[in-house]
Short mmCIF file of C-alpha atoms in Angstrom, two decimals:
data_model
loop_
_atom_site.label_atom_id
_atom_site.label_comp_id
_atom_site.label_asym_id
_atom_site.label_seq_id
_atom_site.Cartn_x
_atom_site.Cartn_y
_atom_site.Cartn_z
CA UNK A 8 -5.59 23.09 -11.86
CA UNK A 9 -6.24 25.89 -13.98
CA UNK A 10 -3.40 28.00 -15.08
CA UNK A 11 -3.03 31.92 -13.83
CA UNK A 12 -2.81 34.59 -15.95
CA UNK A 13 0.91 34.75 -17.30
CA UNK A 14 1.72 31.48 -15.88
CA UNK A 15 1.93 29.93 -18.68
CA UNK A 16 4.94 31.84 -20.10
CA UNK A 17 6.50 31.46 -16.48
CA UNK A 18 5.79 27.42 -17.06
CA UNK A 19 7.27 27.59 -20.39
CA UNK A 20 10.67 29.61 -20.01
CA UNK A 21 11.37 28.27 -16.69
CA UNK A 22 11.47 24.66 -18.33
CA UNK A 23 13.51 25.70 -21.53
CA UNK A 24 15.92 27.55 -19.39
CA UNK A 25 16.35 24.10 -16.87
CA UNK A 26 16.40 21.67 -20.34
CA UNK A 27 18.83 23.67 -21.47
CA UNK A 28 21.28 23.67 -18.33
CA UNK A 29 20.87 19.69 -18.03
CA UNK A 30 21.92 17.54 -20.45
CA UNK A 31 18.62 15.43 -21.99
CA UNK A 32 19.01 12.11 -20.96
CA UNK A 33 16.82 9.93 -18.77
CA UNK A 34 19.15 9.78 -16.03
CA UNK A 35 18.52 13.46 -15.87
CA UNK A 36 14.55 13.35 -15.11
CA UNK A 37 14.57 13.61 -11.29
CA UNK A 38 17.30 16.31 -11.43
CA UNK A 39 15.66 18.36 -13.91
CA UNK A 40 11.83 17.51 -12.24
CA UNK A 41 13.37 18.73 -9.01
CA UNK A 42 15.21 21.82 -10.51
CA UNK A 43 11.35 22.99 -12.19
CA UNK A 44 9.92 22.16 -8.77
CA UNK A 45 12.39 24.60 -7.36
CA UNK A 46 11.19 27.63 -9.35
CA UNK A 47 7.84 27.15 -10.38
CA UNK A 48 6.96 25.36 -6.43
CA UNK A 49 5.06 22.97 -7.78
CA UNK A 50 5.15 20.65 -11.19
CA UNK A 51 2.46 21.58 -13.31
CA UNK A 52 0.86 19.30 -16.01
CA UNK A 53 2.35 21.51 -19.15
CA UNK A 54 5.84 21.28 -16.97
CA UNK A 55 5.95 17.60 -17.50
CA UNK A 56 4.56 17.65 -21.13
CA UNK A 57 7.36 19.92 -21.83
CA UNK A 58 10.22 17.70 -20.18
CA UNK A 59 8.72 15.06 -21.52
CA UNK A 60 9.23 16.44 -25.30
CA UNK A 61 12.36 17.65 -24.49
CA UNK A 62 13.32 14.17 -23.02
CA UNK A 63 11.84 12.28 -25.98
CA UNK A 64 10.39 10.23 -23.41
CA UNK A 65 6.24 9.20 -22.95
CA UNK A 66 4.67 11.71 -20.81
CA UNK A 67 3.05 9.01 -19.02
CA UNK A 68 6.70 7.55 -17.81
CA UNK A 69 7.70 11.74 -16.61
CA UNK A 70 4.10 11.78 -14.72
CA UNK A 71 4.84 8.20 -13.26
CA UNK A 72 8.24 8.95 -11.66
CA UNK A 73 6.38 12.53 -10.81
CA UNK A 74 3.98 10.83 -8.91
CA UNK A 75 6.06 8.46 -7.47
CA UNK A 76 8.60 10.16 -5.38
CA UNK A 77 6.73 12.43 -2.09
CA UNK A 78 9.05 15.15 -2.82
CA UNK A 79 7.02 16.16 -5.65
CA UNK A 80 3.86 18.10 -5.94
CA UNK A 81 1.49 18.07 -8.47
CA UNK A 82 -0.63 21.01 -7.37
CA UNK A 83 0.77 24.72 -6.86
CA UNK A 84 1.28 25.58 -3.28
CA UNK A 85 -2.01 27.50 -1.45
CA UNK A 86 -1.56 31.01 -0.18
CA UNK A 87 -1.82 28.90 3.27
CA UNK A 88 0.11 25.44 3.79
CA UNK A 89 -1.55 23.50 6.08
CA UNK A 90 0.15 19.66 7.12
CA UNK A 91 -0.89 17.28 9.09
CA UNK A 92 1.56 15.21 10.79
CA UNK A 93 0.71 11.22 10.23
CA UNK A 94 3.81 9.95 11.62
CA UNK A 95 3.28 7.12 14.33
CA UNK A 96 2.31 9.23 17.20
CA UNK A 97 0.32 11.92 15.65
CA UNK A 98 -1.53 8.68 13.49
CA UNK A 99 -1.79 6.91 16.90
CA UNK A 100 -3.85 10.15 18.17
CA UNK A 101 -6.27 10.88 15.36
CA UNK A 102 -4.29 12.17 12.92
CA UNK A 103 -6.13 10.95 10.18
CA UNK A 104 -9.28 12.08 11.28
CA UNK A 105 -7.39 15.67 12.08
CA UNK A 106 -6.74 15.13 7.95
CA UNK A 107 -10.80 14.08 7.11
CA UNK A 108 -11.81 17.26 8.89
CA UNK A 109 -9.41 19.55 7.39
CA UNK A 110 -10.41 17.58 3.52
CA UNK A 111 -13.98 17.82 4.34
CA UNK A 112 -13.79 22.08 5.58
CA UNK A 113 -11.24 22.72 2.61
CA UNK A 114 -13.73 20.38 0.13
CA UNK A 115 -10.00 18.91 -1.32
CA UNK A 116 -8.15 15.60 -0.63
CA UNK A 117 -4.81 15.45 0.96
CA UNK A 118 -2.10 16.75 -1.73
CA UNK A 119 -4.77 18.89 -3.25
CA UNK A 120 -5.19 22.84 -3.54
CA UNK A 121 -8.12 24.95 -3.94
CA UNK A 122 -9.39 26.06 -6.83
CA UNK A 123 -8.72 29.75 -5.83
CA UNK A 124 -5.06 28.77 -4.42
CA UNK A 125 -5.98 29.53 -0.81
CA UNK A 126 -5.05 26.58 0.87
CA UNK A 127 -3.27 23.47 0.05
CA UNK A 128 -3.31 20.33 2.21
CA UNK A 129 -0.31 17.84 2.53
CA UNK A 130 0.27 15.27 5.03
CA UNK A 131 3.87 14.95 6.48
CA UNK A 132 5.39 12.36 8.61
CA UNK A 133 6.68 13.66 12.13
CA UNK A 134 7.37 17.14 12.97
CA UNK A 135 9.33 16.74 15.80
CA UNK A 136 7.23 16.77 18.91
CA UNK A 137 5.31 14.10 19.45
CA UNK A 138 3.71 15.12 22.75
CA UNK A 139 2.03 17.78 20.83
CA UNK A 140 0.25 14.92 18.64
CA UNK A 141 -2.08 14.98 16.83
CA UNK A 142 -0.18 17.73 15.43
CA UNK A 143 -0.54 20.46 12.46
CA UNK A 144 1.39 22.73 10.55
CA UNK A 145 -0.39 25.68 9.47
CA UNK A 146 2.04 28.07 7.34
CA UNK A 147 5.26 27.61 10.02
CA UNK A 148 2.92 27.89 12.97
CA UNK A 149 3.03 24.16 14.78
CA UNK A 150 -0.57 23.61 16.38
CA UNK A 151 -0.34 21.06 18.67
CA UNK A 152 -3.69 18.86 20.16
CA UNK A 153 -4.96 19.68 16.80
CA UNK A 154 -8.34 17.65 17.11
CA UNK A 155 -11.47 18.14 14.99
CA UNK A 156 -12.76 20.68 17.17
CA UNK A 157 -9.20 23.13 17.12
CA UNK A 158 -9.46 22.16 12.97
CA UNK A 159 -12.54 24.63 13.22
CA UNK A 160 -10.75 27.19 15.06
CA UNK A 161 -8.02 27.08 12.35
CA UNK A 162 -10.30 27.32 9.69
CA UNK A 163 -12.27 29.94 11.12
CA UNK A 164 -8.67 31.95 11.26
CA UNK A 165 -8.05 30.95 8.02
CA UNK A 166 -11.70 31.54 6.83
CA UNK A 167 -11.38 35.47 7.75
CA UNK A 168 -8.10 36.03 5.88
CA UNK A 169 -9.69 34.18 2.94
CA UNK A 170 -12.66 36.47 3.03
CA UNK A 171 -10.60 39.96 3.38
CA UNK A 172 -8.74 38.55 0.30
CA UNK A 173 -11.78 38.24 -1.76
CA UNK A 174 -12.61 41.89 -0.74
CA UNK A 175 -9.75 43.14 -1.82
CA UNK A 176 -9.38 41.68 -4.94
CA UNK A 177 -12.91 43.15 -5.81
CA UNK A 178 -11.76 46.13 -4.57
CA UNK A 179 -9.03 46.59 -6.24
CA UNK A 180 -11.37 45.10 -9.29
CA UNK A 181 -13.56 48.19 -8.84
CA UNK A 182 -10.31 50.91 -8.86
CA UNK A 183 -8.74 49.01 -12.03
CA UNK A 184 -12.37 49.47 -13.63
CA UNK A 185 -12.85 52.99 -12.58
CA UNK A 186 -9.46 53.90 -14.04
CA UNK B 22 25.83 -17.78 -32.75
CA UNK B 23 23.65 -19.08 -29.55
CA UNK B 24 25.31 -22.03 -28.15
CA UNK B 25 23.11 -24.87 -26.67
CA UNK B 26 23.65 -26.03 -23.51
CA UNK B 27 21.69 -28.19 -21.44
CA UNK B 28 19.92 -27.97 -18.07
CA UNK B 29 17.66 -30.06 -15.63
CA UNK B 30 14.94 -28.93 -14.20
CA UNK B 31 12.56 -31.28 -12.07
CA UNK B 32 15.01 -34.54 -12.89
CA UNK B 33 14.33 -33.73 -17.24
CA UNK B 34 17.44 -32.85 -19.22
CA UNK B 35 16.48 -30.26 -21.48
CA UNK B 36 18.17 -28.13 -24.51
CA UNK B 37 18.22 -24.28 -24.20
CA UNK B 38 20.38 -21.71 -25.75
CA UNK B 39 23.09 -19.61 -23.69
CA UNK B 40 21.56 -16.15 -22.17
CA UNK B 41 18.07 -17.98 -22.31
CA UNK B 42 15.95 -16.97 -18.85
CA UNK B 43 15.38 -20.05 -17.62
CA UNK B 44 11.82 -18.97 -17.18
CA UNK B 45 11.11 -19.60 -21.03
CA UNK B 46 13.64 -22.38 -21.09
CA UNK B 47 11.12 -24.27 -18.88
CA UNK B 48 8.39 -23.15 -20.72
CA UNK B 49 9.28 -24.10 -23.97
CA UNK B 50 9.88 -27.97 -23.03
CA UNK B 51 6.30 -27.97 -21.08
CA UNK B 52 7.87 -27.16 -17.78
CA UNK B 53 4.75 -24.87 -15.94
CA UNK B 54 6.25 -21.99 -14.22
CA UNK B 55 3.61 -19.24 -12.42
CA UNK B 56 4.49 -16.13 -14.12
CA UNK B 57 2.14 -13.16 -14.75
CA UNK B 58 4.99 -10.26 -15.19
CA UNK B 59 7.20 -11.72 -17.47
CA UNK B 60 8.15 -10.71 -21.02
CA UNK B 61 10.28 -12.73 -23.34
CA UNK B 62 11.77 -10.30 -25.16
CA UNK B 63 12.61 -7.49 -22.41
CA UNK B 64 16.05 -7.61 -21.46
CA UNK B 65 15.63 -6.65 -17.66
CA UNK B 66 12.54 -8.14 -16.46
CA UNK B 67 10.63 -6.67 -13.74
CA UNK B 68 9.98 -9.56 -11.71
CA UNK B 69 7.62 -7.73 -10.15
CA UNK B 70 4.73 -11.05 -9.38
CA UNK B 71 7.21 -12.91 -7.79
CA UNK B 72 5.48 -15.90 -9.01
CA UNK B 73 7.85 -17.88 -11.13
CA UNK B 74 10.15 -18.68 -8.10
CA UNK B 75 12.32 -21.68 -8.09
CA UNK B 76 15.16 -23.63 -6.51
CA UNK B 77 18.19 -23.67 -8.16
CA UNK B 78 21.00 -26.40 -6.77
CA UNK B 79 23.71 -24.60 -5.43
CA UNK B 80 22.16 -21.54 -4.90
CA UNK B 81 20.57 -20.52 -1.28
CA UNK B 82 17.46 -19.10 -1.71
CA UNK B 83 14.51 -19.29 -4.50
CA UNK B 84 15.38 -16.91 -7.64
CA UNK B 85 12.38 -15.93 -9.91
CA UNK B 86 12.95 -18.00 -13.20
CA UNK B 87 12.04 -14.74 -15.32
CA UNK B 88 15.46 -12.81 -14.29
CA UNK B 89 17.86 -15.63 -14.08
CA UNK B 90 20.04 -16.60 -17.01
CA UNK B 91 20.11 -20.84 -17.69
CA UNK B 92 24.09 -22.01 -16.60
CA UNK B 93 25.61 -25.32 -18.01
CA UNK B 94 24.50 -27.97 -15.93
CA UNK B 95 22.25 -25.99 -13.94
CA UNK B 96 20.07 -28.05 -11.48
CA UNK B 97 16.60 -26.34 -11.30
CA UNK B 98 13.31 -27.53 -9.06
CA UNK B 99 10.27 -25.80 -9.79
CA UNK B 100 8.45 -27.26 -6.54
CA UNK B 101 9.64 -27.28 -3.36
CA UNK B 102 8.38 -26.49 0.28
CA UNK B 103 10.18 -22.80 -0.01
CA UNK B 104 8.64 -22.48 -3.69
CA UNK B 105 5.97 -23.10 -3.27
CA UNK B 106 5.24 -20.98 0.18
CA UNK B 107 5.97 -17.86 -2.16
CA UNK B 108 4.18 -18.82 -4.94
CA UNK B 109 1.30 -19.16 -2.41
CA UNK B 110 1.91 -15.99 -0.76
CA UNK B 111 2.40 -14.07 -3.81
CA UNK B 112 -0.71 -15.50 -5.17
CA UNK B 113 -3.00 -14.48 -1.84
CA UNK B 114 -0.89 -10.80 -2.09
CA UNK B 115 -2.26 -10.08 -5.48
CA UNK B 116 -5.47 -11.62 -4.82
CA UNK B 117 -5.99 -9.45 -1.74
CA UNK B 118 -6.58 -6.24 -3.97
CA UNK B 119 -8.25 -8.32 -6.78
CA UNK B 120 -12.12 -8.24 -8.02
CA UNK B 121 -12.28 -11.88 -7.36
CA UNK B 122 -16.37 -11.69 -8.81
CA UNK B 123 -15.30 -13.96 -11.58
CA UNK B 124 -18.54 -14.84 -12.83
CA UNK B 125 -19.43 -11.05 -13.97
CA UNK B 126 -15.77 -11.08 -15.47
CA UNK B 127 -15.24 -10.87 -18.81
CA UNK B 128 -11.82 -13.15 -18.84
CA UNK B 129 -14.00 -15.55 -16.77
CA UNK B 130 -12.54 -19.14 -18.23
CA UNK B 131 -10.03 -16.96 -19.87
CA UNK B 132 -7.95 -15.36 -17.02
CA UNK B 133 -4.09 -16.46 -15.71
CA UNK B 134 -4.72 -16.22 -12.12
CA UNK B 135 -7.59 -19.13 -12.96
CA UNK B 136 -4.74 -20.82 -14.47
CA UNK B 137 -2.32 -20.22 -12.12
CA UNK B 138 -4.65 -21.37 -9.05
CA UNK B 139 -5.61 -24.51 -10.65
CA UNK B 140 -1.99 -25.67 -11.35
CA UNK B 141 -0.98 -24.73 -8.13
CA UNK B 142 -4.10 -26.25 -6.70
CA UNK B 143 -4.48 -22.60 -4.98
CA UNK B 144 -7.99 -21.07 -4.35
CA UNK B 145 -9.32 -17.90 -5.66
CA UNK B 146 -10.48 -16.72 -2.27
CA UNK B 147 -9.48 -13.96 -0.16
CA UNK B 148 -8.70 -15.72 3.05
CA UNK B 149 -5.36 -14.35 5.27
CA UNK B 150 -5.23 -10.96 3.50
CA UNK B 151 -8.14 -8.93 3.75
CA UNK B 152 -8.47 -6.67 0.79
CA UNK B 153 -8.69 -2.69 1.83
CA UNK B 154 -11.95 -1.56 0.44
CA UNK B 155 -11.00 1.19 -1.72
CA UNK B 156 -12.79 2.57 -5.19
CA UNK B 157 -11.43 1.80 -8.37
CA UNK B 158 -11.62 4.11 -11.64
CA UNK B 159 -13.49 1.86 -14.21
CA UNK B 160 -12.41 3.99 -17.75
CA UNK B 161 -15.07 3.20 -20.41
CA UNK B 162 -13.91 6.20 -22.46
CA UNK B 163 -13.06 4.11 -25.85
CA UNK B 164 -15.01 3.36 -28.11
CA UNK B 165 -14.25 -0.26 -27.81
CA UNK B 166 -13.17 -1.41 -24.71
CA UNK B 167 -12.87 -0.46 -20.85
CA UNK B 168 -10.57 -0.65 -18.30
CA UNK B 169 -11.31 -2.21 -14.94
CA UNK B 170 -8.83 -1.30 -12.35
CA UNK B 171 -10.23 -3.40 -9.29
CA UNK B 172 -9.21 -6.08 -12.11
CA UNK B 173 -5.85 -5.32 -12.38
CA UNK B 174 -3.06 -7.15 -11.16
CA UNK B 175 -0.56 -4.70 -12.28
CA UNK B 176 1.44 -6.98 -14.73
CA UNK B 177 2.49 -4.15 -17.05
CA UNK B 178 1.83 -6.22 -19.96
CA UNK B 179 -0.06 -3.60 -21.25
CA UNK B 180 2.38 -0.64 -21.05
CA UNK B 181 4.76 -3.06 -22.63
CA UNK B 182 2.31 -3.55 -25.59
CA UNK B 183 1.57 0.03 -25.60
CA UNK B 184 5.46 1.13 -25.97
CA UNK B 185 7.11 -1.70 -27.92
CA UNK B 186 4.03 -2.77 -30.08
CA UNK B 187 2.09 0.28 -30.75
CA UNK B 188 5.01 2.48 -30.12
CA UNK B 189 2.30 4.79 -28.36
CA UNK B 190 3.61 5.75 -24.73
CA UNK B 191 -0.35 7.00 -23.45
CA UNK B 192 0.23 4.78 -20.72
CA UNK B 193 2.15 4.09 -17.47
CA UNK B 194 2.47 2.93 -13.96
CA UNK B 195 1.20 6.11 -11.60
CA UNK B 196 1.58 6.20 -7.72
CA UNK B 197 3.52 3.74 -5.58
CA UNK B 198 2.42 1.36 -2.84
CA UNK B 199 -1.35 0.66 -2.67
CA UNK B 200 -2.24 3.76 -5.00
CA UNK B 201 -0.06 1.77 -7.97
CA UNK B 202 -2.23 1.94 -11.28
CA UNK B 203 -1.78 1.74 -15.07
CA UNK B 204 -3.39 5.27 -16.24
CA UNK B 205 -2.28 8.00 -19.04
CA UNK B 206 -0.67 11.00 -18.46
CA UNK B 207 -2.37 13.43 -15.84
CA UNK B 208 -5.05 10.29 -15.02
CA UNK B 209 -7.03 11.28 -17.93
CA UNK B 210 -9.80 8.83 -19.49
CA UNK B 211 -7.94 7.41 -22.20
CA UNK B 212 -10.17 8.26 -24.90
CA UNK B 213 -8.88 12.00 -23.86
CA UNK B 214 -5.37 10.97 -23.86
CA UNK B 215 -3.22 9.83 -27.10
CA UNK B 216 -3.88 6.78 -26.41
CA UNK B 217 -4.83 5.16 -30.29
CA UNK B 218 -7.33 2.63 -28.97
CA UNK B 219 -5.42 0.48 -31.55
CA UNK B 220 -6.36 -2.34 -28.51
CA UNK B 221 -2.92 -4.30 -28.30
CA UNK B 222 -3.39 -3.79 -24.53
CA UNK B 223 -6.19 -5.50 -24.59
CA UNK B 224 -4.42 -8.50 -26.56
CA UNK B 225 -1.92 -8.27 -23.66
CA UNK B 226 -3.96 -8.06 -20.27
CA UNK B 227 -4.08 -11.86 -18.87
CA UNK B 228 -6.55 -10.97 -16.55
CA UNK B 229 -9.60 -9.04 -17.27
CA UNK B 230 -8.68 -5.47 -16.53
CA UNK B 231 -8.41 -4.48 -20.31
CA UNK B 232 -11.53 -5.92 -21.63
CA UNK B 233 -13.50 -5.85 -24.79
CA UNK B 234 -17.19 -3.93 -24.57
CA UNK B 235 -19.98 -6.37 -25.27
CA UNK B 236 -20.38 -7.11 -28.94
CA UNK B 237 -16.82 -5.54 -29.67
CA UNK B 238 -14.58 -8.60 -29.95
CA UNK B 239 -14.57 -10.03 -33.59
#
């Protein structure tokens, strides 16, 4: 995932300031990975490097337990969440192919954002009402019967927003170029 | 310093040293234990094959051999009905997400799942578990060698060569469940990582996951 502008920095101090509050011991890696997820939303790859050096432990050991626990994410958070409940009854009525459409519209895999950070796409286990299943959370909006066919409704909402975004930022492109 | 005491294992009296695993115990006086995982000198094993089960007198259920210190007097069997049903099911387990096209392998003849399923008389066959057809990175990034996931039995013989040996740390065990795989940091081609292709990990691999490029092996 490539980096924003200033992000970097953001990566960088937000990391020194959490090393610096825990003490740098192994036992410390999930408390300080979880403390980085907190502010930065997501763990980014120069996040773990970081810990890692600050840890004097193999990168490949901080990505490993990164990757290991659910409660992490590797990829920043899109400007729209969307989650798809697999849980038993939601997986029972097409949940996974609920998931395959929204992968193959978004053109990521589950646990992946897009490129321009407009949607990310994480699969949960039970929401909390089953009789809704297949069911999806888009943002904090619960869809319920979300079938294939409702997936392209919720894209084509999602699709719009997207698009006035993209205007926007050229917009405002054009005004910061004028000036 | 390291006081000898003796065990049996399958009716022999043998000599071992106090805080020995039983595991290499066995091993050293000819004893054949399964074992795929197992690393003499790692203080905590993983026993993470669950292949070198066996029966210990006294105790209730099979222990792996790997993670179990030899006791004075300590009455082992290596075969038994209950041994051997793990041993077996273990063996199917990591067979059922194994590239079982031995002939196109390069450990073919060479391999300790070949050894392990003719000493246990077990077949290399994918017959109660059905493997879940899934694609497997093949890295053939170094210059020297390539790495074969659908190969890999996840043994982390490897990752112990690459920390303790080469004192590198480019690789590790990524994912959990199914998804498990040896890779580098951020799943990069190891050629990319700092990985030092010094090729201990290919020393270590049993199987043939880690394997030499054609003409590469001296």
């Amino acid at each position: 995932m490539q980096l924003m502008e200033g992000e970097r920095e953001e990566i960088l101090a937000c990391v020194k300031e959490v090393l610096g509050e825990n003490s740098k011991t192994n036992e410390n890696l999930i408390p300080i990975l979880q403390q980085v997820q907190a502010k930065l939303g997501y763990l980014p790859a120069l996040a773990m490097e970081k810990i890692a050096e600050g840890l004097d432990a193999p990168a490949a050991d901080v990505y490993g337990i990164a990757t290991f626990y659910n409660q992490f994410r590797l990829n920043p958070p899109g400007k729209h969440e969307v989650r798809v409940c697999l849980g038993t009854a939601c997986y029972m009525a097409g949940g996974n192919i609920t998931l395959e459409s929204f992968e193959r519209r978004m053109e990521i895999k589950e646990g992946e954002t897009t490129p321009d950070r407009h949607y990310s796409l994480d699969r949960v286990a039970c929401v909390g009402c089953c009789s809704l299943a297949p069911v999806v959370v888009v943002d904090e909006e619960v869809e319920g019967k979300a079938t294939p066919t409702r997936v392209d409704g919720i894209m084509l909402a999602l699709e719009e927003d997207r698009e006035n975004t993209g205007k926007q930022e050229s917009e405002e492109g054009e005004k910061s170029g004028q000036n | 310093m390291s006081e000898e005491i003796t065990i049996t294992i399958d009716d022999r009296q043998i000599k071992t040293r106090r805080g020995e695993k039983l595991l290499w115990a066995a091993l050293e006086n000819d004893i054949y234990i399964p074992h795929l995982c197992a690393i003499k000198e790692e203080k905590r094993p993983n026993a993470s094959c669950r292949l070198c089960f066996v029966e210990i007198e006294g105790v209730s259920r099979p222990v792996t051999a790997c993670s179990r210190e030899v006791e004075e007097g300590m009455a082992v069997k290596t075969r038994t009905p209950r041994v051997d049903r793990l041993v077996k099911t273990g063996f199917e387990l990591l067979l059922s997400d194994h590239n079982l096209n031995c002939r196109e392998c390069p450990a073919n003849r060479n391999c300790a799942l070949q050894v392990i399923a003719k000493k246990r008389r077990l077949k290399l066959k994918h017959n109660r578990f059905k493997p879940i057809e899934r694609e497997y990175e093949l890295d053939q990034s170094p210059a020297e060698f390539a790495f074969d996931r659908s190969r890999c039995v996840l043994c982390g013989q490897c990752i112990w060569a690459d920390r303790v040996e080469a004192e590198v740390g480019a690789i590790g065990f990524t994912n959990r469940g199914i998804d498990r795989v040896v890779t580098t940091f951020n799943n990069l081609p190891l050629a990319d990582s700092i990985c030092t292709e010094c090729k201990l990990c290919v020393e270590a691999c049993p199987v043939g996951a880690l394997y030499y490029k054609e003409g590469q092996k001296a």
